[in-house]
Amino acid sequence: MLREIGVSSVEELFHDIPERFRNARFSLPPPLSELELKKELAQLANLNANLDDYACFLGAGSYRHFIPSVVEHIIGRSEFYTAYTPYQAEVSQGTLQSVYEYQSLICQLTRMEVSNAGMYDGSTSAAEAAMMACAITSRNTVAVLATVNPTYRDVLDTYCRGKSLSLVALESESSSLPADCACLIIQQPNFLGYFEQLDAYVQKAHDAGALLIAIVDPTSLGMFKPPGDYGVDIAVAEGQPLGIPVSFGGPYLGIFACRKEYVRRMPGRIVGKTVDVDGNPGYVMTLVTREQYIRRERATSNICTSQALMALAAAVYLAAVGKRGLRQVAELCYHKAHYAARAIGKLKGYSLVFPQPFFKEFAIRCPVPPSQINEVLFRERIIGGLDISHLIDNGMLLCVTEVNTRQDIDRLVKTLGSS
Amino acid sequence: MKRHCLLPDISQPGRIGCSLPDLDVPSGDLPPEELLRQELELPEVSEVDLVRYFTALSKLNYGVDTGFYPLGSCTMKYNPKSHEDIARLPGFTALHPCQPEESVQGALELMYRLQEYLTEVTGMDATSLAPLAGAHGELAGLLMLKAYHEGRGDKARTKILLTDSSHGTNPASVAMCGLETGVVASDASGDLGLKNLESMMTEEVAALTLTMPSTLGLFDPKINEIAQLVHERGGLLGGDGANLNALLGQAKFGELGFDYVQLNLHKTFSTPHGGGGPGSGPVCVRESMVDFLPTPLVTGDNGRYRFSSPPRTIGRIATFHGNFNVMVKAYAYARSLGPKELKRISEDAVLNANYLKEKLKPYYHLPYDRTCMHEVVFSGKKQKAKGIATLDIAKRLLDYGLHPPTVYFPLIVSGALMTEPTETESKETLDNYIAAMKEIARDAEENPEILHSAPRNTPVRRLDDARAFRQLDLRWEIKSQKK
Ligand SMILES: Cc1ncc(COP(=O)(O)O)c(C=O)c1O
């Protein structure tokens, strides 16, 4: 090959790199063979307390749900996972049609009119929705309800500072919206688990000429009223609960759906159905003039590589559980969480913080700091709830889903009672 | 199963594709009626039908495991299977991001070591793994440099210079940070025009961002002069490190004068692209910018690892700690590479690209005829003269069972064919591609119709983009069957 190229060594091919920078020193550990690699990484994996061996009651934006094996098997097909963005539609119909299925399923689930092909995660979806609302309304203030997940608010803050937008926290229902408000962002159910008066907020936002962005829990929609039925303008969600493992925080999936009139303002990829030259149906990426590779600095977002494989997982999950299954999952979460809450509420020193209806997460007040309680729980192979004592005195946020058995819940309650 | 069907077509009332447990606790009161959903219309599909449906779809796809995938700028290298197995260990997948740090020491150690590894490979001082893709890393880099200048009390620097060959995400990221772009034109040899830079590098300029090597697959020999000029004028030099593959084991961004660089682990570090993600886009920075890194970082102290947040961080850019499971694969890849193997990657990638360049040069116009790095950009100019579009060439490649190069990018090469073979391809694979490209060049002369009407051997033929755009059909709908 060198001869064909007309050089005598590979080094010659690097002659454009100035001499002084070439042959930099790299101090790296010696390489591992496949056998050694598997061993070393298994050792690292074994240093972690994996949740297959623990009862876990953490939620707060990442949720353990049952994942049918079929999901892993389908996304594990290398025709899906070793492809890239479907730039050549003729040999990417598998990805493209799956995205069309995903978009359709998300619309059915949320009762919104259009969905894109997915964003990075729930919080970046919310931030992009805020940017989009500012572009639509030509306004520069983003209002966020104080009960939105604090990490989402942090991400919103980062994005807003970047774009010099002001981010205003709305403390309660009675607070009024700031002038120049582009959107109001609320979470349903909220970070603390309970349901907000979403209709009132939609009204409030619309009265002020602002858009209402709702962050929803996709699993809750198996049972609870979807954002489309509230007249929400943009619905975003963390898609991880739909067939994606908790994986220490990623990769996840940002669900992003909105009213049809805003489709040309949407960030991210969108797949549309069309026909080929023979009149056969097929799928392509469409509305690409919104995207960075065509529109550069005037694009609706900078997003390029997203989380396509995770969108496929969500589509397969939704199809596998289907109409009946999603409702069943939601009801299991609801009843188990309420069973746990009732039992904990009866324990001496413990109380439920909020009286409002909730889905699968709820805040409790503990008799002692939650960090102490979590240590006791951990010794019993239970991972307790999120410590929210910075928000609520001795507060803990618990999450119960269908993967928590009655035995797990009873063990939790018993250990709480004795600590 | 019929071709062209969708999920609603294989849905039958009462079916389900998995089995769920019964409720094992007493059920309580239902929430107020007004909170409840009236109807839920999702498909009802059996497991076997679901598997067959998606298996059929997968067969319509082309991946790296299917064949040669020289999609320029995307580094479609082969992804070792062992990494997939490793990433599926429950000790990595069944970890909640909010678990106590003591219970996830292995995960934190892995992140810490990957940070260290990337810091060393790029010659920088620190790395944050938080960004979720390349463009997300670009955004982080720009937010950091904004914070850096503002921290020095310099608020006038609101402009970012980029080259005309830069990737679309570069200017789009600039816009997301509320900054302006200035485009520095390339010179005749495809490098940055130093004279142009000289005149544009004013006190309004916060940074120049460069892709290194460039999207033309070229290493700019004036990098030292460029870095000096930018720094002398008070700006920073930012790097788009999507093309790191060409520099592995050769040169370091830090030594070349870059202040920060974002990497694409889904390219260089061999994590599969997933049909468009997930990726991971770490940012590596020099000392002066360490304090601004996005949160979280992992710090290690006497074998204990914990999350930390830099003192003047730009903040949180994603819900949790980054695409952890992608990091596992990237780390597995990194651990299989010592300094020698690392260098071998860039050598083979550059050798393969130059081989393609020499072999195809007689047949396709080569706008920058010089040694290339990991990719070579041809143009369809010769064929265009015969009425053949670059798109026709790409579509004809599909008939050979090959994936085409990236087309029509970078924008400064008209009808570009941006070809990146990567290091994992053998000479035989390259020769097979070369033979196909030669035949296509010949057909362009002698049998143009075969190109215009390509592809013929694919699951669908050329699709009507205009119709997709005009008659938006973005979903199916199952209407509720309420009584
Ligand atoms: C040169 C270059 N820069 C930036 C990006 C953006 O990276 P990502 O797609 O991971 O956001 C890409 C790839 O898509 C690229 O090729």
PDB file of N, CA, C and O and ligand atoms in Angstrom, chain A residues 84 87 120 302-305, chain B residues 73-74 133-136 138 167 169-170 211 215 240 242-243 262 264 266-267, ligand 1:
ATOM      1  N   TYR A  84     -25.501   4.243  11.424  1.00  0.00           N
ATOM      2  CA  TYR A  84     -25.478   5.631  11.893  1.00  0.00           C
ATOM      3  C   TYR A  84     -26.764   6.323  11.441  1.00  0.00           C
ATOM      4  O   TYR A  84     -27.653   5.719  10.854  1.00  0.00           O
ATOM      5  N   TYR A  87     -28.718   8.758   6.858  1.00  0.00           N
ATOM      6  CA  TYR A  87     -28.519   9.707   5.755  1.00  0.00           C
ATOM      7  C   TYR A  87     -28.853   9.079   4.405  1.00  0.00           C
ATOM      8  O   TYR A  87     -29.268   9.775   3.487  1.00  0.00           O
ATOM      9  N   TYR A 120     -31.580  14.071  23.835  1.00  0.00           N
ATOM     10  CA  TYR A 120     -30.594  13.401  24.693  1.00  0.00           C
ATOM     11  C   TYR A 120     -31.236  12.798  25.945  1.00  0.00           C
ATOM     12  O   TYR A 120     -31.027  11.657  26.275  1.00  0.00           O
ATOM     13  N   ASN A 302     -28.591  22.596  17.954  1.00  0.00           N
ATOM     14  CA  ASN A 302     -27.315  22.064  17.454  1.00  0.00           C
ATOM     15  C   ASN A 302     -27.307  20.536  17.460  1.00  0.00           C
ATOM     16  O   ASN A 302     -26.321  19.927  17.085  1.00  0.00           O
ATOM     17  N   ILE A 303     -28.395  19.922  17.883  1.00  0.00           N
ATOM     18  CA  ILE A 303     -28.352  18.475  18.101  1.00  0.00           C
ATOM     19  C   ILE A 303     -28.118  17.719  16.791  1.00  0.00           C
ATOM     20  O   ILE A 303     -28.683  18.047  15.767  1.00  0.00           O
ATOM     21  N   CYS A 304     -27.263  16.719  16.861  1.00  0.00           N
ATOM     22  CA  CYS A 304     -26.939  15.904  15.685  1.00  0.00           C
ATOM     23  C   CYS A 304     -27.100  14.457  16.121  1.00  0.00           C
ATOM     24  O   CYS A 304     -28.207  13.927  16.075  1.00  0.00           O
ATOM     25  N   THR A 305     -26.040  13.819  16.618  1.00  0.00           N
ATOM     26  CA  THR A 305     -26.183  12.502  17.212  1.00  0.00           C
ATOM     27  C   THR A 305     -27.101  12.646  18.421  1.00  0.00           C
ATOM     28  O   THR A 305     -26.867  13.497  19.267  1.00  0.00           O
TER      29      THR A 305
ATOM     30  N   SER B  73     -16.253  11.703   8.370  1.00  0.00           N
ATOM     31  CA  SER B  73     -16.487  12.488   9.577  1.00  0.00           C
ATOM     32  C   SER B  73     -17.157  11.665  10.676  1.00  0.00           C
ATOM     33  O   SER B  73     -17.254  12.119  11.803  1.00  0.00           O
ATOM     34  N   CYS B  74     -17.631  10.471  10.351  1.00  0.00           N
ATOM     35  CA  CYS B  74     -18.397   9.701  11.337  1.00  0.00           C
ATOM     36  C   CYS B  74     -17.595   8.557  11.944  1.00  0.00           C
ATOM     37  O   CYS B  74     -18.035   7.947  12.920  1.00  0.00           O
ATOM     38  N   ALA B 133     -23.099  14.045  23.616  1.00  0.00           N
ATOM     39  CA  ALA B 133     -22.726  13.807  22.210  1.00  0.00           C
ATOM     40  C   ALA B 133     -21.747  14.902  21.820  1.00  0.00           C
ATOM     41  O   ALA B 133     -21.467  15.807  22.628  1.00  0.00           O
ATOM     42  N   GLY B 134     -21.248  14.823  20.588  1.00  0.00           N
ATOM     43  CA  GLY B 134     -20.265  15.803  20.149  1.00  0.00           C
ATOM     44  C   GLY B 134     -20.786  17.229  20.228  1.00  0.00           C
ATOM     45  O   GLY B 134     -20.132  18.120  20.785  1.00  0.00           O
ATOM     46  N   ALA B 135     -21.970  17.443  19.690  1.00  0.00           N
ATOM     47  CA  ALA B 135     -22.531  18.797  19.683  1.00  0.00           C
ATOM     48  C   ALA B 135     -22.768  19.308  21.108  1.00  0.00           C
ATOM     49  O   ALA B 135     -22.621  20.498  21.385  1.00  0.00           O
ATOM     50  N   HIS B 136     -23.102  18.393  21.992  1.00  0.00           N
ATOM     51  CA  HIS B 136     -23.330  18.762  23.390  1.00  0.00           C
ATOM     52  C   HIS B 136     -21.997  19.171  24.034  1.00  0.00           C
ATOM     53  O   HIS B 136     -21.950  20.107  24.841  1.00  0.00           O
ATOM     54  N   GLU B 138     -19.525  20.482  22.304  1.00  0.00           N
ATOM     55  CA  GLU B 138     -19.222  21.797  21.719  1.00  0.00           C
ATOM     56  C   GLU B 138     -19.898  22.888  22.540  1.00  0.00           C
ATOM     57  O   GLU B 138     -19.304  23.922  22.863  1.00  0.00           O
ATOM     58  N   HIS B 167     -18.119  21.678  10.616  1.00  0.00           N
ATOM     59  CA  HIS B 167     -19.347  20.880  10.695  1.00  0.00           C
ATOM     60  C   HIS B 167     -20.519  21.770  11.104  1.00  0.00           C
ATOM     61  O   HIS B 167     -20.329  22.722  11.868  1.00  0.00           O
ATOM     62  N   THR B 169     -22.784  21.476  13.232  1.00  0.00           N
ATOM     63  CA  THR B 169     -23.020  21.637  14.667  1.00  0.00           C
ATOM     64  C   THR B 169     -22.194  22.793  15.239  1.00  0.00           C
ATOM     65  O   THR B 169     -22.605  23.401  16.222  1.00  0.00           O
ATOM     66  N   ASN B 170     -21.049  23.099  14.626  1.00  0.00           N
ATOM     67  CA  ASN B 170     -20.182  24.162  15.173  1.00  0.00           C
ATOM     68  C   ASN B 170     -20.902  25.508  15.193  1.00  0.00           C
ATOM     69  O   ASN B 170     -21.050  26.106  16.272  1.00  0.00           O
ATOM     70  N   THR B 211     -11.480  22.342  13.636  1.00  0.00           N
ATOM     71  CA  THR B 211     -11.562  20.886  13.632  1.00  0.00           C
ATOM     72  C   THR B 211     -10.186  20.393  13.209  1.00  0.00           C
ATOM     73  O   THR B 211      -9.635  20.876  12.236  1.00  0.00           O
ATOM     74  N   THR B 215     -12.283  18.910   8.420  1.00  0.00           N
ATOM     75  CA  THR B 215     -13.253  18.030   7.764  1.00  0.00           C
ATOM     76  C   THR B 215     -12.858  17.755   6.314  1.00  0.00           C
ATOM     77  O   THR B 215     -13.491  16.959   5.648  1.00  0.00           O
ATOM     78  N   ASP B 240     -12.663  21.049  17.788  1.00  0.00           N
ATOM     79  CA  ASP B 240     -13.668  20.021  17.544  1.00  0.00           C
ATOM     80  C   ASP B 240     -12.851  18.762  17.312  1.00  0.00           C
ATOM     81  O   ASP B 240     -12.180  18.623  16.294  1.00  0.00           O
ATOM     82  N   ALA B 242     -13.721  15.712  16.804  1.00  0.00           N
ATOM     83  CA  ALA B 242     -14.416  14.587  16.183  1.00  0.00           C
ATOM     84  C   ALA B 242     -13.463  13.744  15.338  1.00  0.00           C
ATOM     85  O   ALA B 242     -13.724  12.576  15.090  1.00  0.00           O
ATOM     86  N   ASN B 243     -12.366  14.356  14.893  1.00  0.00           N
ATOM     87  CA  ASN B 243     -11.432  13.630  14.036  1.00  0.00           C
ATOM     88  C   ASN B 243     -10.175  13.174  14.774  1.00  0.00           C
ATOM     89  O   ASN B 243      -9.134  12.974  14.158  1.00  0.00           O
ATOM     90  N   GLN B 262     -13.527  18.965  22.333  1.00  0.00           N
ATOM     91  CA  GLN B 262     -14.572  17.980  22.640  1.00  0.00           C
ATOM     92  C   GLN B 262     -14.297  16.743  21.811  1.00  0.00           C
ATOM     93  O   GLN B 262     -13.824  16.826  20.677  1.00  0.00           O
ATOM     94  N   ASN B 264     -15.590  12.750  20.424  1.00  0.00           N
ATOM     95  CA  ASN B 264     -16.771  11.946  20.145  1.00  0.00           C
ATOM     96  C   ASN B 264     -16.413  10.496  20.425  1.00  0.00           C
ATOM     97  O   ASN B 264     -15.798   9.843  19.595  1.00  0.00           O
ATOM     98  N   HIS B 266     -18.221   8.026  20.449  1.00  0.00           N
ATOM     99  CA  HIS B 266     -18.905   7.122  19.526  1.00  0.00           C
ATOM    100  C   HIS B 266     -18.179   7.058  18.185  1.00  0.00           C
ATOM    101  O   HIS B 266     -18.538   6.266  17.343  1.00  0.00           O
ATOM    102  N   LYS B 267     -17.197   7.884  17.979  1.00  0.00           N
ATOM    103  CA  LYS B 267     -16.397   7.761  16.763  1.00  0.00           C
ATOM    104  C   LYS B 267     -15.057   7.135  17.143  1.00  0.00           C
ATOM    105  O   LYS B 267     -14.843   5.953  16.955  1.00  0.00           O
TER     106      LYS B 267
HETATM  107  C1  LIG C   1     -16.551  17.223  12.601  1.00  0.00           C
HETATM  108  C2  LIG C   1     -17.742  16.962  13.457  1.00  0.00           C
HETATM  109  N1  LIG C   1     -18.012  17.798  14.477  1.00  0.00           N
HETATM  110  C3  LIG C   1     -19.071  17.607  15.288  1.00  0.00           C
HETATM  111  C4  LIG C   1     -19.934  16.561  15.111  1.00  0.00           C
HETATM  112  C5  LIG C   1     -21.129  16.450  16.020  1.00  0.00           C
HETATM  113  O1  LIG C   1     -21.073  15.339  16.847  1.00  0.00           O
HETATM  114  P1  LIG C   1     -22.402  14.652  17.363  1.00  0.00           P
HETATM  115  O2  LIG C   1     -23.098  14.114  16.178  1.00  0.00           O
HETATM  116  O3  LIG C   1     -21.929  13.584  18.274  1.00  0.00           O
HETATM  117  O4  LIG C   1     -23.216  15.667  18.067  1.00  0.00           O
HETATM  118  C6  LIG C   1     -19.693  15.668  14.050  1.00  0.00           C
HETATM  119  C7  LIG C   1     -20.539  14.496  13.787  1.00  0.00           C
HETATM  120  O5  LIG C   1     -21.659  14.374  13.623  1.00  0.00           O
HETATM  121  C8  LIG C   1     -18.578  15.878  13.208  1.00  0.00           C
HETATM  122  O6  LIG C   1     -18.331  15.050  12.200  1.00  0.00           O
END
